[in-house]
Short mmCIF file of C-alpha atoms and ligand atoms in Angstrom, two decimals:
data_model
loop_
_atom_site.label_atom_id
_atom_site.label_comp_id
_atom_site.label_asym_id
_atom_site.label_seq_id
_atom_site.Cartn_x
_atom_site.Cartn_y
_atom_site.Cartn_z
CA MET I 7 51.55 -6.90 73.65
CA SER I 8 47.95 -6.05 72.74
CA LYS I 9 45.84 -9.06 71.79
CA LEU I 10 43.84 -6.91 69.43
CA ASN I 11 46.77 -5.28 67.70
CA PRO I 12 49.79 -7.55 67.18
CA VAL I 13 53.07 -5.81 66.44
CA THR I 14 53.95 -5.95 62.75
CA THR I 15 57.26 -7.71 62.19
CA HIS I 16 57.18 -8.06 58.42
CA ARG I 17 58.26 -5.02 56.35
CA GLU I 18 56.98 -4.39 52.84
CA PHE I 19 58.66 -2.32 50.10
CA SER I 20 62.11 -3.13 51.61
CA GLY I 21 61.15 -1.37 54.83
CA LEU I 22 62.07 2.21 55.67
CA PRO I 23 64.38 2.94 52.70
CA GLY I 24 61.79 1.66 50.22
CA THR I 25 58.91 3.60 51.74
CA ILE I 26 60.95 6.83 51.82
CA ALA I 27 61.92 6.32 48.17
CA ILE I 28 58.30 5.64 47.14
CA THR I 29 56.98 8.65 49.09
CA PHE I 30 59.23 11.19 47.40
CA GLY I 31 59.87 9.31 44.15
CA LEU I 32 56.24 8.89 43.14
CA ALA I 33 55.41 12.50 44.04
CA GLY I 34 58.29 13.43 41.71
CA VAL I 35 56.90 11.18 38.97
CA ILE I 36 53.47 12.86 38.86
CA LEU I 37 55.06 16.31 38.95
CA ALA I 38 57.33 15.24 36.09
CA PHE I 39 54.23 14.24 34.06
CA GLY I 40 52.97 17.79 34.51
CA PHE I 41 56.27 19.25 33.24
CA LEU I 42 56.48 16.79 30.34
CA ILE I 43 52.91 16.76 29.04
CA ASN I 44 51.79 20.35 28.60
CA GLU I 45 51.59 23.00 25.88
CA THR I 46 55.40 23.21 25.63
CA TYR I 47 55.48 19.50 24.74
CA CYS I 48 59.06 18.66 23.88
CA ILE I 49 59.14 14.91 23.33
CA ASP I 50 60.00 13.18 20.09
CA GLY I 51 59.45 9.44 20.47
CA VAL I 52 61.89 8.38 23.17
CA ASN I 53 63.85 11.65 22.97
CA ILE I 54 62.96 14.21 25.58
CA GLN I 55 64.47 17.70 25.46
CA TRP I 56 65.35 17.77 29.12
CA ASP I 57 66.73 21.32 29.04
CA GLU I 58 63.26 22.56 27.97
CA VAL I 59 61.59 20.47 30.66
CA TRP I 60 64.06 21.59 33.31
CA LYS I 61 63.27 25.27 32.56
CA GLN I 62 59.75 24.70 33.90
CA VAL I 63 60.83 23.19 37.21
CA PRO I 64 60.33 25.65 40.06
CA LEU I 65 63.60 26.20 41.89
CA SER I 66 63.03 29.32 43.98
CA LYS I 67 61.45 29.05 47.41
CA GLU I 68 58.47 31.21 46.30
CA ASP I 69 57.79 29.03 43.25
CA ILE I 70 57.99 25.81 45.25
CA ILE I 71 55.58 27.21 47.84
CA GLU I 72 53.22 28.29 45.07
CA LEU I 73 53.36 24.83 43.51
CA PHE I 74 52.31 23.06 46.70
CA PHE I 75 50.35 25.75 48.55
CA ASP I 76 48.69 28.00 46.00
CA LYS I 77 45.82 29.60 47.92
CA THR I 78 43.19 29.51 45.16
CA THR I 79 43.90 25.88 44.28
CA TRP I 80 43.82 24.86 47.94
CA VAL I 81 40.48 26.63 48.50
CA ALA I 82 39.04 24.97 45.39
CA TYR I 83 40.34 21.54 46.46
CA LEU I 84 39.06 21.89 50.03
CA ILE I 85 35.62 22.92 48.75
CA TRP I 86 35.62 19.89 46.41
CA PHE I 87 36.71 17.50 49.17
CA SER I 88 34.27 18.89 51.76
CA ILE I 89 31.24 18.97 49.47
CA LEU I 90 31.85 15.35 48.50
CA ALA I 91 32.25 14.39 52.16
CA VAL I 92 28.97 16.10 53.10
CA LEU I 93 27.20 14.49 50.13
CA ASP I 94 28.61 11.12 51.13
CA ILE I 95 26.96 11.52 54.51
CA ILE I 96 23.62 12.96 53.42
CA LEU I 97 22.88 11.22 50.12
CA PRO I 98 20.64 8.18 50.58
CA GLY I 99 22.09 4.72 50.02
CA LYS I 100 21.95 1.05 50.91
CA GLU I 101 23.22 0.31 54.42
CA MET I 102 25.79 -2.49 54.51
CA LYS I 103 28.03 -4.21 57.03
CA GLY I 104 31.75 -4.57 56.41
CA ILE I 105 33.75 -7.74 57.13
CA THR I 106 34.00 -8.95 60.72
CA LEU I 107 36.89 -7.16 62.37
CA ARG I 108 39.39 -8.59 64.88
CA ASP I 109 37.30 -7.37 67.83
CA GLY I 110 34.25 -9.22 66.45
CA THR I 111 32.42 -6.08 65.33
CA GLN I 112 31.39 -5.02 61.83
CA LEU I 113 31.40 -1.45 60.59
CA ASP I 114 28.37 0.13 58.91
CA TYR I 115 28.82 1.53 55.42
CA LYS I 116 26.45 3.48 53.23
CA ILE I 117 26.59 2.56 49.54
CA ASN I 118 25.53 5.68 47.65
CA GLY I 119 27.85 5.79 44.63
CA TRP I 120 24.99 5.97 42.13
CA PRO I 121 23.22 8.99 43.65
CA MET I 122 26.62 10.70 43.81
CA ILE I 123 27.41 10.04 40.14
CA MET I 124 23.90 11.04 39.04
CA LEU I 125 24.14 14.28 40.98
CA LEU I 126 27.53 15.13 39.50
CA LEU I 127 26.32 14.38 35.96
CA THR I 128 23.12 16.38 36.49
CA ILE I 129 25.09 19.39 37.72
CA LEU I 130 27.53 19.15 34.81
CA THR I 131 24.91 18.73 32.09
CA SER I 132 22.68 21.50 33.44
CA ARG I 133 25.71 23.80 33.76
CA LEU I 134 26.57 23.02 30.13
CA ALA I 135 22.97 23.57 29.00
CA ILE I 136 22.81 27.07 30.46
CA SER I 137 26.38 28.04 29.60
CA SER I 138 27.12 30.25 26.66
CA ASP I 139 29.38 28.51 24.15
CA TYR I 140 29.72 25.35 26.34
CA TYR I 141 32.28 27.12 28.50
CA LEU I 142 32.55 25.91 32.10
CA PRO I 143 35.00 27.95 34.23
CA GLU I 144 35.50 25.04 36.65
CA LEU I 145 36.78 22.78 33.86
CA ALA I 146 38.98 25.58 32.52
CA PHE I 147 40.33 26.04 36.06
CA LEU I 148 41.25 22.36 36.27
CA TYR I 149 43.15 22.48 33.02
CA ASN I 150 44.89 25.81 33.65
CA ASN I 151 46.01 24.85 37.16
CA HIS I 152 47.07 21.26 36.56
CA LEU I 153 50.52 21.58 38.11
CA LYS I 154 49.27 23.47 41.15
CA LEU I 155 46.53 20.89 41.53
CA THR I 156 49.18 18.16 41.44
CA GLY I 157 51.18 19.97 44.15
CA THR I 158 48.02 20.51 46.22
CA THR I 159 46.96 16.85 46.12
CA ILE I 160 50.49 15.77 47.13
CA ALA I 161 50.61 18.25 50.04
CA PHE I 162 47.04 17.34 51.04
CA SER I 163 47.96 13.63 51.11
CA PHE I 164 50.94 14.37 53.38
CA ILE I 165 48.73 16.34 55.76
CA LEU I 166 45.82 13.88 55.81
CA ALA I 167 48.19 10.92 56.35
CA THR I 168 49.78 12.78 59.26
CA LEU I 169 46.42 13.62 60.83
CA VAL I 170 45.16 10.02 60.67
CA TYR I 171 48.51 8.77 61.99
CA ILE I 172 48.28 11.10 65.02
CA ALA I 173 44.60 10.22 65.53
CA SER I 174 45.49 6.51 65.62
CA PHE I 175 47.13 7.07 69.04
CA ILE I 176 44.05 8.74 70.56
CA PRO I 177 41.91 6.19 72.46
CA LEU I 178 38.36 5.61 71.21
CA ARG I 179 35.57 7.57 72.89
CA GLY I 180 33.43 4.48 73.27
CA LYS I 181 34.55 0.87 73.68
CA ASN I 182 35.48 -1.60 70.96
CA GLY I 183 34.10 -5.14 70.69
CA MET I 184 36.67 -6.38 73.25
CA GLY I 185 35.57 -3.85 75.84
CA THR I 186 38.69 -1.67 75.61
CA LYS I 187 39.23 1.76 74.06
CA GLU I 188 41.88 0.56 71.63
CA ARG I 189 41.52 1.39 67.96
CA ILE I 190 41.90 -1.51 65.51
CA LEU I 191 45.25 -1.09 63.79
CA SER I 192 46.36 -2.55 60.48
CA ILE I 193 48.25 -5.83 60.78
CA ASN I 194 50.78 -4.30 58.36
CA GLY I 195 51.24 -0.84 59.86
CA ASN I 196 51.98 -1.39 63.55
CA THR I 197 55.78 -1.72 63.55
CA GLY I 198 56.51 1.18 65.90
CA SER I 199 58.63 2.88 63.23
CA PRO I 200 56.83 6.25 62.79
CA PHE I 201 57.68 6.89 59.14
CA TYR I 202 56.95 3.31 58.06
CA ASP I 203 53.63 3.18 59.93
CA TRP I 204 52.70 6.66 58.64
CA PHE I 205 53.34 5.38 55.12
CA ILE I 206 51.58 2.00 55.35
CA GLY I 207 48.75 3.30 57.54
CA ARG I 208 48.51 2.60 61.25
CA GLU I 209 44.77 2.60 61.85
CA LEU I 210 42.68 0.17 59.80
CA ASN I 211 39.49 2.22 59.47
CA PRO I 212 39.88 5.85 60.54
CA ARG I 213 36.48 7.52 60.73
CA ILE I 214 35.00 10.90 61.52
CA GLY I 215 31.59 10.03 62.90
CA TYR I 216 29.84 8.09 60.16
CA LEU I 217 32.34 9.04 57.44
CA ASP I 218 34.77 6.21 56.69
CA ILE I 219 37.79 8.19 55.47
CA LYS I 220 39.40 5.24 53.69
CA LEU I 221 36.36 4.17 51.63
CA PHE I 222 35.53 7.81 50.91
CA CYS I 223 39.04 8.58 49.61
CA GLU I 224 39.11 5.34 47.61
CA LEU I 225 35.97 6.12 45.62
CA ARG I 226 35.17 9.82 45.69
CA PRO I 227 37.61 12.77 45.58
CA GLY I 228 40.33 11.14 43.45
CA LEU I 229 38.26 8.96 41.14
CA LEU I 230 35.77 11.73 40.37
CA LEU I 231 38.56 14.29 39.98
CA TRP I 232 40.14 12.02 37.35
CA PHE I 233 36.78 12.08 35.50
CA LEU I 234 36.66 15.90 35.66
CA ILE I 235 40.31 16.34 34.57
CA ASN I 236 39.59 14.14 31.55
CA LEU I 237 36.53 16.26 30.76
CA SER I 238 38.63 19.41 31.16
CA CYS I 239 40.87 18.09 28.36
CA ILE I 240 37.88 17.77 26.00
CA HIS I 241 36.71 21.20 27.12
CA HIS I 242 40.10 22.77 26.46
CA GLN I 243 40.60 21.13 23.07
CA TYR I 244 37.14 22.21 21.95
CA HIS I 245 37.70 25.83 22.99
CA LYS I 246 41.22 25.96 21.60
CA LEU I 247 40.81 24.12 18.31
CA GLY I 248 37.05 24.19 17.74
CA PHE I 249 36.85 20.40 17.51
CA VAL I 250 37.51 17.34 19.68
CA SER I 251 39.54 14.46 18.24
CA ASP I 252 38.02 10.98 18.17
CA SER I 253 40.92 9.61 20.26
CA LEU I 254 40.27 12.09 23.08
CA ILE I 255 36.55 11.31 23.05
CA LEU I 256 37.33 7.59 23.07
CA VAL I 257 39.72 7.69 26.04
CA ASN I 258 37.23 9.83 27.94
CA VAL I 259 34.41 7.38 27.28
CA LEU I 260 36.48 4.29 28.14
CA GLN I 261 37.82 5.77 31.37
CA ALA I 262 34.45 7.26 32.37
CA PHE I 263 32.94 3.80 31.94
CA TYR I 264 35.62 2.34 34.24
CA ILE I 265 35.08 5.11 36.82
CA VAL I 266 31.30 4.72 36.84
CA ASP I 267 31.69 0.95 37.12
CA GLY I 268 34.10 1.42 40.06
CA VAL I 269 31.70 3.71 41.89
CA GLN I 270 28.64 1.59 41.21
CA ASN I 271 30.48 -1.53 42.42
CA GLU I 272 31.09 0.09 45.77
CA GLU I 273 29.85 -3.01 47.60
CA GLY I 274 32.66 -5.06 46.01
CA VAL I 275 35.24 -2.59 47.30
CA LEU I 276 34.30 -3.53 50.88
CA SER I 277 35.99 -6.91 50.36
CA MET I 278 39.11 -5.50 48.65
CA ILE I 279 42.52 -5.79 50.34
CA ASP I 280 42.67 -1.98 50.66
CA ILE I 281 39.60 -1.94 52.90
CA THR I 282 39.94 -5.27 54.72
CA THR I 283 43.70 -5.34 55.41
CA ASP I 284 45.61 -2.15 54.61
CA GLY I 285 45.71 0.68 57.08
CA PHE I 286 44.94 4.18 55.89
CA GLY I 287 48.25 6.00 55.63
CA TYR I 288 50.22 7.94 53.06
CA MET I 289 50.28 4.98 50.65
CA LEU I 290 46.49 5.02 50.17
CA CYS I 291 46.08 8.79 50.71
CA PHE I 292 48.56 9.58 47.96
CA GLY I 293 47.44 6.69 45.76
CA ASP I 294 43.76 7.65 45.90
CA LEU I 295 43.98 11.43 46.00
CA ALA I 296 47.09 12.34 44.00
CA TRP I 297 48.51 9.42 42.00
CA LEU I 298 45.19 8.18 40.61
CA PRO I 299 43.69 11.44 39.25
CA ILE I 300 47.00 12.91 38.09
CA SER I 301 48.73 9.91 36.53
CA TYR I 302 45.62 8.18 35.15
CA CYS I 303 44.71 11.28 33.06
CA LEU I 304 48.04 11.11 31.22
CA GLN I 305 46.50 9.76 28.01
CA ALA I 306 43.79 12.42 27.92
CA ARG I 307 46.29 15.21 28.55
CA TYR I 308 48.57 13.86 25.85
CA LEU I 309 45.71 13.58 23.32
CA LEU I 310 44.67 17.14 24.07
CA ILE I 311 48.15 18.40 23.22
CA LYS I 312 48.70 16.03 20.29
CA PRO I 313 45.26 15.67 18.63
CA LEU I 314 45.12 12.27 16.99
CA ASN I 315 42.51 11.02 14.56
CA LEU I 316 42.20 7.27 15.06
CA GLY I 317 39.48 6.56 12.51
CA ILE I 318 36.67 4.08 12.87
CA THR I 319 38.70 0.85 12.49
CA ASN I 320 41.26 1.76 15.16
CA CYS I 321 38.51 2.97 17.48
CA LEU I 322 36.75 -0.39 17.08
CA LEU I 323 39.99 -2.30 17.75
CA VAL I 324 40.65 -0.29 20.91
CA ASN I 325 37.05 -0.86 21.98
CA GLY I 326 37.57 -4.58 21.41
CA VAL I 327 40.55 -4.64 23.81
CA MET I 328 38.53 -2.72 26.39
CA ALA I 329 35.51 -5.01 25.95
CA LEU I 330 37.65 -8.14 26.38
CA GLY I 331 39.33 -6.71 29.49
CA PHE I 332 36.09 -5.55 31.01
CA TYR I 333 34.40 -8.86 30.25
CA ILE I 334 37.07 -10.78 32.21
CA PHE I 335 37.43 -8.17 34.97
CA HIS I 336 33.73 -7.70 35.61
CA LEU I 337 32.58 -11.31 35.35
CA ALA I 338 35.46 -12.63 37.49
CA ASN I 339 34.89 -10.06 40.25
CA GLN I 340 31.13 -10.66 40.07
CA GLN I 341 31.59 -14.42 40.28
CA LYS I 342 33.76 -14.13 43.40
CA SER I 343 31.34 -11.70 45.00
CA ASP I 344 28.31 -13.95 44.21
CA PHE I 345 30.24 -17.00 45.42
CA LYS I 346 31.09 -15.32 48.74
CA GLN I 347 27.44 -14.37 49.24
CA GLY I 348 26.32 -17.98 48.63
CA LYS I 349 24.44 -17.03 45.45
CA LEU I 350 26.20 -19.80 43.44
CA ASP I 351 25.66 -22.64 45.95
CA HIS I 352 23.12 -24.38 43.67
CA LEU I 353 25.71 -24.70 40.84
CA ASN I 354 27.93 -27.21 42.70
CA LEU I 355 31.11 -25.44 41.61
CA LYS I 356 34.50 -26.96 42.54
CA LEU I 357 35.71 -25.42 45.79
CA ILE I 358 37.96 -26.03 48.78
CA LYS I 359 36.71 -25.60 52.34
CA THR I 360 39.22 -23.86 54.60
CA LYS I 361 39.78 -24.17 58.36
CA THR I 362 38.38 -20.68 58.89
CA GLY I 363 35.02 -21.73 57.45
CA SER I 364 35.35 -19.71 54.25
CA LYS I 365 35.61 -21.40 50.86
CA LEU I 366 38.00 -20.98 47.95
CA LEU I 367 36.47 -21.23 44.51
CA CYS I 368 38.48 -23.34 42.01
CA ASP I 369 36.02 -23.26 39.14
CA GLY I 370 34.82 -20.91 36.42
CA TRP I 371 36.99 -17.80 36.17
CA TRP I 372 38.72 -18.71 39.43
CA GLY I 373 39.79 -22.07 38.04
CA LEU I 374 41.78 -20.34 35.27
CA SER I 375 44.17 -18.43 37.51
CA GLN I 376 44.39 -17.12 41.08
CA HIS I 377 43.80 -13.51 39.96
CA ILE I 378 42.18 -13.66 36.55
CA ASN I 379 40.46 -10.36 37.44
CA TYR I 380 43.89 -8.64 37.41
CA LEU I 381 44.45 -9.79 33.83
CA GLY I 382 41.15 -8.24 32.72
CA ASP I 383 42.03 -5.00 34.49
CA TRP I 384 45.41 -4.94 32.73
CA PHE I 385 43.77 -5.37 29.29
CA ILE I 386 41.52 -2.43 30.13
CA GLY I 387 44.67 -0.37 30.78
CA TRP I 388 46.05 -1.40 27.38
CA SER I 389 42.95 -0.08 25.64
CA TRP I 390 43.46 3.36 27.24
CA CYS I 391 47.12 3.49 26.20
CA LEU I 392 46.36 2.33 22.66
CA THR I 393 44.17 5.41 22.08
CA THR I 394 47.40 7.46 22.03
CA GLY I 395 48.93 5.64 19.04
CA PHE I 396 52.63 4.90 19.01
CA GLU I 397 54.34 8.28 18.97
CA THR I 398 55.93 7.95 22.40
CA PRO I 399 56.29 5.16 24.98
CA LEU I 400 55.49 7.69 27.71
CA THR I 401 51.75 7.24 27.25
CA TYR I 402 52.25 3.50 27.88
CA PHE I 403 53.52 4.23 31.36
CA TYR I 404 50.18 3.12 32.81
CA VAL I 405 50.37 -0.51 31.67
CA ILE I 406 53.93 -0.87 32.95
CA TYR I 407 53.13 0.70 36.30
CA PHE I 408 49.82 -1.15 36.63
CA GLY I 409 51.40 -4.47 35.64
CA SER I 410 53.95 -4.09 38.44
CA LEU I 411 51.26 -2.98 40.90
CA LEU I 412 49.19 -6.06 40.12
CA PHE I 413 52.22 -8.33 40.34
CA HIS I 414 53.12 -6.84 43.74
CA ARG I 415 49.48 -7.09 44.86
CA GLN I 416 49.39 -10.75 43.88
CA THR I 417 52.49 -11.51 46.00
CA ARG I 418 51.02 -9.59 48.97
CA ASP I 419 47.71 -11.39 48.65
CA GLU I 420 49.43 -14.76 48.36
CA MET I 421 51.32 -14.04 51.58
CA LYS I 422 48.09 -13.04 53.30
CA CYS I 423 46.18 -16.13 52.10
CA ARG I 424 49.05 -18.48 52.94
CA ALA I 425 49.11 -17.13 56.50
CA LYS I 426 45.31 -17.24 56.75
CA TYR I 427 44.59 -20.62 55.16
CA GLY I 428 47.86 -22.57 55.76
CA SER I 429 47.95 -25.97 54.05
CA THR I 430 44.53 -25.40 52.42
CA TRP I 431 46.07 -22.58 50.41
CA GLU I 432 48.74 -25.00 49.15
CA GLU I 433 46.01 -27.41 48.10
CA TYR I 434 44.34 -24.50 46.29
CA GLU I 435 47.63 -23.62 44.57
CA ARG I 436 47.92 -27.21 43.31
CA LYS I 437 44.40 -27.01 41.86
CA VAL I 438 44.85 -23.50 40.41
CA PRO I 439 48.59 -23.24 39.67
CA TYR I 440 48.65 -20.05 37.56
CA LYS I 441 48.84 -16.77 39.42
CA ILE I 442 47.52 -14.25 36.90
CA ILE I 443 47.90 -15.33 33.26
CA PRO I 444 46.53 -18.84 32.56
CA TYR I 445 49.19 -21.27 31.25
CA ILE I 446 51.92 -18.61 31.44
CA TYR I 447 52.30 -17.19 34.95
P1 LIG W 13 40.98 -9.97 44.59
O1 LIG W 13 39.67 -9.47 44.14
O2 LIG W 13 41.60 -11.01 43.75
O3 LIG W 13 40.76 -10.47 46.07
C1 LIG W 13 41.70 -11.23 46.78
C2 LIG W 13 41.00 -11.85 47.98
O4 LIG W 13 39.89 -12.64 47.55
C3 LIG W 13 41.90 -12.80 48.73
O5 LIG W 13 42.64 -12.12 49.72
C4 LIG W 13 40.91 -13.75 49.35
O6 LIG W 13 40.31 -13.09 50.48
C5 LIG W 13 39.83 -13.87 48.30
N1 LIG W 13 40.07 -14.94 47.36
C6 LIG W 13 41.18 -15.15 46.61
N2 LIG W 13 41.02 -16.21 45.80
C7 LIG W 13 39.79 -16.69 46.07
C8 LIG W 13 39.04 -17.80 45.57
N3 LIG W 13 39.54 -18.60 44.65
N4 LIG W 13 37.79 -18.00 46.07
C9 LIG W 13 37.28 -17.18 46.99
N5 LIG W 13 37.94 -16.14 47.52
C10 LIG W 13 39.18 -15.89 47.05
O7 LIG W 13 42.05 -8.81 44.75
P2 LIG W 13 42.02 -7.25 45.04
O8 LIG W 13 41.18 -6.95 46.21
O9 LIG W 13 43.44 -6.87 45.04
O10 LIG W 13 41.39 -6.58 43.69
C11 LIG W 13 40.00 -6.40 43.41
C12 LIG W 13 39.86 -5.74 42.03
O11 LIG W 13 40.32 -4.40 42.06
C13 LIG W 13 40.68 -6.44 40.94
O12 LIG W 13 39.89 -6.64 39.80
C14 LIG W 13 41.80 -5.46 40.63
O13 LIG W 13 42.18 -5.56 39.28
C15 LIG W 13 41.17 -4.12 40.98
N6 LIG W 13 42.16 -3.10 41.37
C16 LIG W 13 42.25 -1.94 40.60
C17 LIG W 13 43.16 -0.95 40.92
C18 LIG W 13 43.27 0.29 40.08
O14 LIG W 13 44.03 1.20 40.43
N7 LIG W 13 42.60 0.37 38.95
C19 LIG W 13 44.05 -1.09 42.09
C20 LIG W 13 43.86 -2.32 42.81
C21 LIG W 13 42.95 -3.28 42.45
P3 LIG W 13 39.53 -13.85 51.67
O15 LIG W 13 39.58 -15.30 51.39
O16 LIG W 13 40.25 -13.43 52.90
O17 LIG W 13 38.14 -13.30 51.60
#
């Protein structure tokens, strides 16, 4: 057995059956959103006219191929993906080191989220300024081809996950920190079961030259596509109805704020479980490239089809929920990041020293619960859903899904920390007994 890459014995998601179900089930869910929330909207509260929905589902071989492999949508998506990849390499940014890997090395990362966002905004605003009638064909394309785009991102995720899985077996060209040509694999994705490892991600940090595929996919093509799909909803409503409802503007602003914050906090992502522990396989490919842009725009797509006037008071209330969530989310993540970098040493905060040399903070936000940042993030999700009013529970899908994701993430992280810190983690749990919601859970 390789010293560098221990064989994974633990299986997540109930092993092979669970990962197969998630792979096909979640792809089905985002396609279903496309069939449910469109111009032929046929939902009344909890009642869905399934016969109307079913009529839209492609059943012939030609229609299925067109859904997943429409040439124009694929060309557009590949151009989008490639331009972002090139920009990621050439745009200037702060050079940073990642965490120390199992072979003792650290990877170099370039943090250039801000230049990327500024460039995208400059292109969009100048395109709008010179356009006649504020019409942008690229935004119209996104709206008009939503289903094909969904199919393309699913198919693309399958292909990319397969390519990185195959590449994980090819020895490195140079040598790793242990003097061998072995790639560093994920501690979770090296079971030997091809489908399971393909799903979880076999290699920890697949790269093409300087481009770190995992970090790139996490913060660029999916996150920014979500932003553009949301904008395409405003664009479509304006050109169809001649006005944009306050609810659609609000959800766009709230989500754009979250997206920009995510991109500008790129440094913080380097210490997230996704980057430090998970391999890059279908789970992250699909999550970043398909699930995120297609399912997170559900509220905007709904509000485009069902224009809703919230009024000033409701807008302020929704903003209040967002502000509270963001306050907790941002300050808690910032505090952990500052603590890890030693910036809070002078404050004498309560902490526990672990055997590995790292410290666990048990004070401030991190004295309230073990993942208070998750609670803030969940409140943010509530604010997005609340913009849609209470006509259907479908638009509240996000908070239910995200709540379960965070709950599952907490259990995974607990398992990781228990294995890493042993009895010190138990001492930490005694000091900070609540997992996410203070005094409740
Ligand atoms: P955390 O930011 O909570 O990080 C967990 C890690 O931090 C642990 O593994 C441990 O790592 C370290 N740690 C835990 N407790 C302490 C402590 N008390 N003191 C010091 N270090 C500690 O989790 P995530 O990486 O999962 O999430 C980061 C953010 O991303 C969250 O705000 C989350 O809400 C958000 N997120 C958003 C998603 C979305 O789709 N919108 C999806 C997933 C996450 P170690 O000790 O090994 O350094």
